[in-house]
Short mmCIF file of C-alpha atoms in Angstrom, two decimals:
data_model
loop_
_atom_site.label_atom_id
_atom_site.label_comp_id
_atom_site.label_asym_id
_atom_site.label_seq_id
_atom_site.Cartn_x
_atom_site.Cartn_y
_atom_site.Cartn_z
CA UNK A 1 122.26 100.46 105.74
CA UNK A 2 123.61 97.35 104.03
CA UNK A 3 126.75 95.19 103.98
CA UNK A 4 128.58 93.46 101.15
CA UNK A 5 130.00 89.94 101.45
CA UNK A 6 133.46 91.16 102.55
CA UNK A 7 131.97 93.28 105.33
CA UNK A 8 129.79 90.37 106.46
CA UNK A 9 132.83 88.11 106.51
CA UNK A 10 134.91 90.53 108.59
CA UNK A 11 132.07 90.99 111.07
CA UNK A 12 131.41 87.26 111.48
CA UNK A 13 135.10 86.39 111.83
CA UNK A 14 135.50 89.10 114.47
CA UNK A 15 132.54 87.69 116.40
CA UNK A 16 133.85 84.11 116.16
CA UNK A 17 137.31 85.19 117.33
CA UNK A 18 135.92 87.28 120.18
CA UNK A 19 133.82 84.38 121.47
CA UNK A 20 136.69 81.87 121.32
CA UNK A 21 135.45 79.63 118.50
CA UNK A 22 137.94 77.16 116.96
CA UNK A 23 138.56 77.54 113.22
CA UNK A 24 138.67 74.16 111.45
CA UNK A 25 138.96 75.34 107.85
CA UNK A 26 138.98 78.73 106.18
CA UNK A 27 139.01 80.12 102.65
CA UNK A 28 138.19 83.51 101.09
CA UNK A 29 134.62 82.26 100.63
CA UNK A 30 133.85 80.34 103.83
CA UNK A 31 134.92 79.39 107.32
CA UNK A 32 134.27 76.15 109.21
CA UNK A 33 134.32 76.49 112.99
CA UNK A 34 133.57 74.57 116.14
CA UNK A 35 131.56 76.91 118.30
CA UNK A 36 132.65 77.88 121.77
CA UNK A 37 130.16 77.33 124.61
CA UNK A 38 129.35 81.06 124.58
CA UNK A 39 128.62 81.11 120.84
CA UNK A 40 126.74 77.80 120.97
CA UNK A 41 124.40 79.12 123.65
CA UNK A 42 123.75 82.27 121.61
CA UNK A 43 123.28 80.71 118.16
CA UNK A 44 121.93 77.15 118.44
CA UNK A 45 118.84 77.63 120.61
CA UNK A 46 119.48 74.61 122.85
CA UNK A 47 118.45 75.82 126.33
CA UNK A 48 117.44 72.35 127.54
CA UNK A 49 120.78 70.85 126.53
CA UNK A 50 122.78 73.59 128.23
CA UNK A 51 120.57 73.34 131.30
CA UNK A 52 121.40 69.62 131.43
CA UNK A 53 125.14 70.33 131.03
CA UNK A 54 125.12 72.91 133.82
CA UNK A 55 123.13 70.65 136.19
CA UNK A 56 125.16 67.49 135.64
CA UNK A 57 128.59 68.93 134.88
CA UNK A 58 129.15 66.65 131.87
CA UNK A 59 131.56 67.90 129.16
CA UNK A 60 129.72 70.06 126.65
CA UNK A 61 129.58 69.05 122.99
CA UNK A 62 129.31 72.22 120.95
CA UNK A 63 128.11 72.28 117.35
CA UNK A 64 130.15 72.99 114.21
CA UNK A 65 129.15 75.24 111.32
CA UNK A 66 130.37 76.09 107.87
CA UNK A 67 129.51 79.74 107.25
CA UNK A 68 129.53 80.57 103.53
CA UNK A 69 130.06 84.20 102.52
CA UNK A 70 130.05 83.85 98.71
CA UNK A 71 127.82 80.96 97.69
CA UNK A 72 128.67 80.92 93.97
CA UNK A 73 132.43 81.04 94.52
CA UNK A 74 132.23 78.42 97.27
CA UNK A 75 130.23 75.98 95.12
CA UNK A 76 132.57 76.54 92.17
CA UNK A 77 135.56 75.74 94.39
CA UNK A 78 133.81 72.59 95.68
CA UNK A 79 133.01 71.43 92.13
CA UNK A 80 136.60 72.08 91.08
CA UNK A 81 137.98 70.04 93.98
CA UNK A 82 135.63 67.15 93.08
CA UNK A 83 136.77 67.22 89.46
CA UNK A 84 140.39 66.94 90.61
CA UNK A 85 139.67 63.96 92.91
CA UNK A 86 141.73 60.89 91.82
CA UNK A 87 139.69 58.11 90.17
CA UNK A 88 139.40 54.67 91.82
CA UNK A 89 141.63 51.84 90.46
CA UNK A 90 138.91 50.55 88.11
CA UNK A 91 138.81 53.95 86.35
CA UNK A 92 142.57 54.63 86.33
CA UNK A 93 144.31 55.02 82.98
CA UNK A 94 146.83 52.37 81.87
CA UNK A 95 150.33 53.10 83.03
CA UNK A 96 149.23 54.88 86.16
CA UNK A 97 150.26 53.49 89.50
CA UNK A 98 147.80 51.89 91.91
CA UNK A 99 145.67 54.41 93.75
CA UNK A 100 143.99 54.08 97.07
CA UNK A 101 140.28 53.30 96.81
CA UNK A 102 138.13 56.03 98.25
CA UNK A 103 136.17 55.35 101.37
CA UNK A 104 132.45 54.72 101.16
CA UNK A 105 130.52 57.92 100.75
CA UNK A 106 133.54 59.92 99.47
CA UNK A 107 133.06 62.52 96.70
CA UNK A 108 134.86 60.29 94.16
CA UNK A 109 132.61 57.32 94.86
CA UNK A 110 129.48 59.49 94.72
CA UNK A 111 130.69 60.80 91.36
CA UNK A 112 131.14 57.28 89.95
CA UNK A 113 127.75 56.12 91.29
CA UNK A 114 126.17 59.17 89.71
CA UNK A 115 127.28 58.01 86.26
CA UNK A 116 125.20 54.86 86.58
CA UNK A 117 122.36 55.80 88.89
CA UNK A 118 121.95 59.52 88.27
CA UNK A 119 122.26 62.17 90.95
CA UNK A 120 123.00 60.70 94.36
CA UNK A 121 122.12 63.12 97.20
CA UNK A 122 124.75 63.52 99.87
CA UNK A 123 123.62 62.05 103.16
CA UNK A 124 123.95 64.33 106.19
CA UNK A 125 126.65 63.41 108.66
CA UNK A 126 125.04 62.63 112.01
CA UNK A 127 126.43 62.60 115.49
CA UNK A 128 128.98 64.83 117.26
CA UNK A 129 130.96 65.42 114.03
CA UNK A 130 128.01 66.84 112.12
CA UNK A 131 128.78 70.16 110.41
CA UNK A 132 125.87 72.39 109.45
CA UNK A 133 126.09 74.80 106.52
CA UNK A 134 124.74 78.35 106.54
CA UNK A 135 125.04 80.89 103.71
CA UNK A 136 125.39 84.32 105.30
CA UNK A 137 124.30 87.45 103.47
CA UNK A 138 122.94 90.75 104.72
CA UNK A 139 119.36 90.19 105.79
CA UNK A 140 119.69 86.44 106.39
CA UNK A 141 118.22 84.98 109.57
CA UNK A 142 121.53 83.58 110.85
CA UNK A 143 123.41 86.84 110.32
CA UNK A 144 120.65 88.71 112.15
CA UNK A 145 121.05 86.19 114.99
CA UNK A 146 124.81 86.91 115.11
CA UNK A 147 124.05 90.65 115.20
CA UNK A 148 121.73 90.08 118.17
CA UNK A 149 124.26 87.87 119.97
CA UNK A 150 127.05 90.42 119.45
CA UNK A 151 124.82 93.23 120.65
CA UNK A 152 123.69 91.34 123.76
CA UNK A 153 127.21 90.18 124.57
CA UNK A 154 128.86 93.53 123.94
CA UNK A 155 126.37 96.03 125.31
CA UNK A 156 128.55 96.92 128.27
CA UNK A 157 132.34 96.58 128.35
CA UNK A 158 135.15 97.60 130.69
CA UNK A 159 138.44 97.70 128.76
CA UNK A 160 142.01 98.78 129.45
CA UNK A 161 144.57 100.02 126.95
CA UNK A 162 147.57 97.70 126.92
CA UNK A 163 150.96 99.36 127.48
CA UNK A 164 154.11 98.63 125.49
CA UNK A 165 157.05 96.61 126.85
CA UNK A 166 158.95 99.76 127.86
CA UNK A 167 156.13 100.87 130.15
CA UNK A 168 155.87 97.45 131.77
CA UNK A 169 159.51 97.68 132.87
CA UNK A 170 159.39 101.36 133.87
CA UNK A 171 160.03 102.33 137.49
CA UNK A 172 156.88 104.42 137.95
CA UNK A 173 153.40 103.27 136.94
CA UNK A 174 151.48 104.97 134.15
CA UNK A 175 148.05 106.47 134.82
CA UNK A 176 144.84 105.54 133.07
CA UNK A 177 142.21 108.15 132.20
CA UNK A 178 138.70 106.69 132.24
CA UNK A 179 136.32 107.49 129.38
CA UNK A 180 132.64 106.69 128.97
CA UNK A 181 131.93 105.70 125.37
CA UNK A 182 128.39 105.33 124.02
CA UNK A 183 127.25 104.37 120.52
CA UNK A 184 123.92 106.06 119.79
CA UNK A 185 121.61 105.11 116.93
CA UNK A 186 119.48 107.99 115.63
CA UNK A 187 116.46 107.13 113.48
CA UNK A 188 114.76 109.82 111.39
CA UNK A 189 111.44 108.18 110.49
CA UNK A 190 108.24 108.99 108.62
CA UNK A 191 107.00 107.05 105.59
CA UNK A 192 110.75 107.00 104.81
CA UNK A 193 113.58 106.16 107.18
CA UNK A 194 117.21 107.18 107.68
CA UNK A 195 119.61 105.98 110.38
CA UNK A 196 122.83 107.43 111.76
CA UNK A 197 125.36 106.08 114.25
CA UNK A 198 127.07 108.52 116.62
CA UNK A 199 129.93 107.12 118.72
CA UNK A 200 130.57 109.66 121.51
CA UNK A 201 133.11 109.61 124.31
CA UNK A 202 133.49 111.73 127.43
CA UNK A 203 136.41 111.89 129.83
CA UNK A 204 135.39 111.09 133.40
CA UNK A 205 138.32 113.26 134.54
CA UNK A 206 137.85 116.49 132.58
CA UNK A 207 134.40 116.18 130.99
CA UNK A 208 135.87 116.62 127.49
CA UNK A 209 133.57 115.18 124.79
CA UNK A 210 135.00 113.54 121.66
CA UNK A 211 132.45 113.34 118.78
CA UNK A 212 134.16 110.50 116.88
CA UNK A 213 135.27 108.33 119.77
CA UNK A 214 135.64 105.17 117.64
CA UNK A 215 138.56 106.69 115.69
CA UNK A 216 140.25 107.38 119.02
CA UNK A 217 140.05 103.66 119.88
CA UNK A 218 141.04 102.14 116.54
CA UNK A 219 144.80 102.43 116.99
CA UNK A 220 144.78 101.20 120.59
CA UNK A 221 145.11 97.65 121.84
CA UNK A 222 142.38 97.02 124.41
CA UNK A 223 141.88 94.17 126.85
CA UNK A 224 139.51 93.40 129.74
CA UNK A 225 142.58 92.76 131.92
CA UNK A 226 144.39 95.47 133.86
CA UNK A 227 148.04 95.39 132.84
CA UNK A 228 150.86 95.47 135.34
CA UNK A 229 152.59 98.71 136.29
CA UNK A 230 149.42 100.69 135.51
CA UNK A 231 147.36 102.88 137.84
CA UNK A 232 143.65 103.68 137.53
CA UNK A 233 142.97 107.34 138.25
CA UNK A 234 139.83 108.13 140.30
CA UNK A 235 137.04 109.64 138.21
CA UNK A 236 135.67 113.12 138.93
CA UNK A 237 132.44 112.56 137.00
CA UNK A 238 130.05 109.74 137.82
CA UNK A 239 128.66 107.60 135.00
CA UNK A 240 125.12 109.13 135.32
CA UNK A 241 126.59 112.65 135.17
CA UNK A 242 128.69 111.77 132.13
CA UNK A 243 125.72 110.12 130.44
CA UNK A 244 123.61 113.25 130.99
CA UNK A 245 126.37 115.40 129.45
CA UNK A 246 126.46 113.17 126.36
CA UNK A 247 122.68 113.33 125.99
CA UNK A 248 122.72 117.14 126.26
CA UNK A 249 125.47 117.29 123.65
CA UNK A 250 123.47 115.04 121.34
CA UNK A 251 120.34 117.16 121.78
CA UNK A 252 122.28 120.25 120.72
CA UNK A 253 123.55 118.41 117.62
CA UNK A 254 120.02 117.29 116.73
CA UNK A 255 118.64 120.81 117.12
CA UNK A 256 121.03 121.96 114.39
CA UNK A 257 119.81 119.39 111.84
CA UNK A 258 117.87 120.32 108.71
CA UNK A 259 114.26 119.19 109.22
CA UNK A 260 112.91 119.97 105.77
CA UNK A 261 112.20 116.24 105.43
CA UNK A 262 109.82 116.47 108.43
CA UNK A 263 107.87 119.34 106.84
CA UNK A 264 107.55 117.36 103.62
CA UNK A 265 106.33 114.34 105.60
CA UNK A 266 103.68 116.46 107.34
CA UNK A 267 102.44 117.68 103.95
CA UNK A 268 102.19 114.11 102.65
CA UNK A 269 100.30 113.16 105.82
CA UNK A 270 97.84 116.04 105.34
CA UNK A 271 97.16 114.93 101.75
CA UNK A 272 96.63 111.30 102.79
CA UNK A 273 94.22 112.29 105.59
CA UNK A 274 92.22 114.46 103.19
CA UNK A 275 91.77 111.52 100.83
CA UNK A 276 90.74 109.20 103.68
CA UNK A 277 88.32 111.72 105.21
CA UNK A 278 86.66 112.38 101.85
CA UNK A 279 86.27 108.66 101.17
CA UNK A 280 84.74 107.82 104.56
CA UNK A 281 82.49 110.91 104.63
CA UNK A 282 80.82 109.69 101.45
CA UNK A 283 80.64 106.17 102.86
CA UNK A 284 78.91 107.38 106.06
CA UNK A 285 76.33 109.33 104.03
CA UNK A 286 75.37 106.11 102.24
CA UNK A 287 74.52 104.51 105.62
CA UNK A 288 71.89 107.05 106.72
CA UNK A 289 69.31 104.59 108.01
CA UNK A 290 71.55 101.83 109.36
CA UNK A 291 73.19 103.09 112.57
CA UNK A 292 75.19 99.92 113.22
CA UNK A 293 76.85 100.03 109.81
CA UNK A 294 77.48 103.77 110.23
CA UNK A 295 79.30 103.18 113.54
CA UNK A 296 81.37 100.41 111.99
CA UNK A 297 82.40 102.71 109.12
CA UNK A 298 83.31 105.48 111.58
CA UNK A 299 85.43 103.10 113.64
CA UNK A 300 87.20 101.96 110.48
CA UNK A 301 87.73 105.60 109.53
CA UNK A 302 89.46 106.39 112.82
CA UNK A 303 91.59 103.27 112.56
CA UNK A 304 92.75 104.30 109.07
CA UNK A 305 93.59 107.80 110.30
CA UNK A 306 95.69 106.40 113.17
CA UNK A 307 97.48 104.11 110.73
CA UNK A 308 98.34 107.01 108.42
CA UNK A 309 99.52 109.17 111.33
CA UNK A 310 101.75 106.33 112.57
CA UNK A 311 103.21 105.85 109.09
CA UNK A 312 103.73 109.47 107.99
CA UNK A 313 104.21 111.50 111.17
CA UNK A 314 107.89 112.54 111.44
CA UNK A 315 109.77 111.20 114.47
CA UNK A 316 113.34 111.24 115.74
CA UNK A 317 114.22 108.18 117.84
CA UNK A 318 117.47 107.91 119.79
CA UNK A 319 118.71 104.70 121.41
CA UNK A 320 122.01 103.58 122.93
CA UNK A 321 123.26 100.45 121.14
CA UNK A 322 126.21 99.75 123.43
CA UNK A 323 128.53 101.53 125.83
CA UNK A 324 131.54 100.97 128.01
CA UNK A 325 134.24 102.38 130.27
CA UNK A 326 137.57 102.66 128.44
CA UNK A 327 140.72 103.24 130.46
CA UNK A 328 143.17 104.99 128.13
CA UNK A 329 146.71 106.29 128.59
#
């Protein structure tokens, strides 16, 4: 699986919005934000600072970041904005009105200094107003960290569908139906690997299973708060019972898969083991009189066989990425 820059941007902006971060500046190529306490704890690795804040009760100073989604476009836009920066009075053309002199360290001043002294590196801004820059692309360390933070923070949710204004003013309350939704990741692994995501939902009232539960949620407005004039219906299935039903359903779906890839992987494993066995059999024969060397070669042989089995043996791994109780109308 992979993500392009637009998908990365949508994911990151959704995470920043969900964690309550404040957007300072935004363009199609970047976003500058002041992190919320929740996001700062997850992304900045400052446990001692947050321990101090929690012990003393002092106001927290969260960090600010500029997340760049398209590095080339962002740098081109920055260069263009610097080229359009007004010149200081000493460089103004005749007939132009007086212009305000740029402050020390501004892009215009750095540009003028660069004409005389060569490239002048921009000094980092220190203190509470410091803004760090991170270029996010699929596979980058910071994006992986955001994935981990989103997964840890959203493993278990309890959400309610929000009613419309007409329902809020109705005389009788509407009834919620509780659903258990689980997102399973299935990994088909050998020397190659393929992953699938299965988002399943089961009604805790009727036991009905919906294979594509995410599409059922997309058009609904969900909130962790129970809206007024709404009633939560008691569940007939417990969460462990519903979870067992989903696992049984998933096992049936997996049993119907085509496992030709597994047979091919077993054949490749057999060929690799034959090559290894032939190589080490000849090597052992060369060590007829030296028992210590022979034992070392045999140990190495077994280690190589285990490594090949681990790499080529076909496996199907199933794990639950996240889950939640969804109260739907």
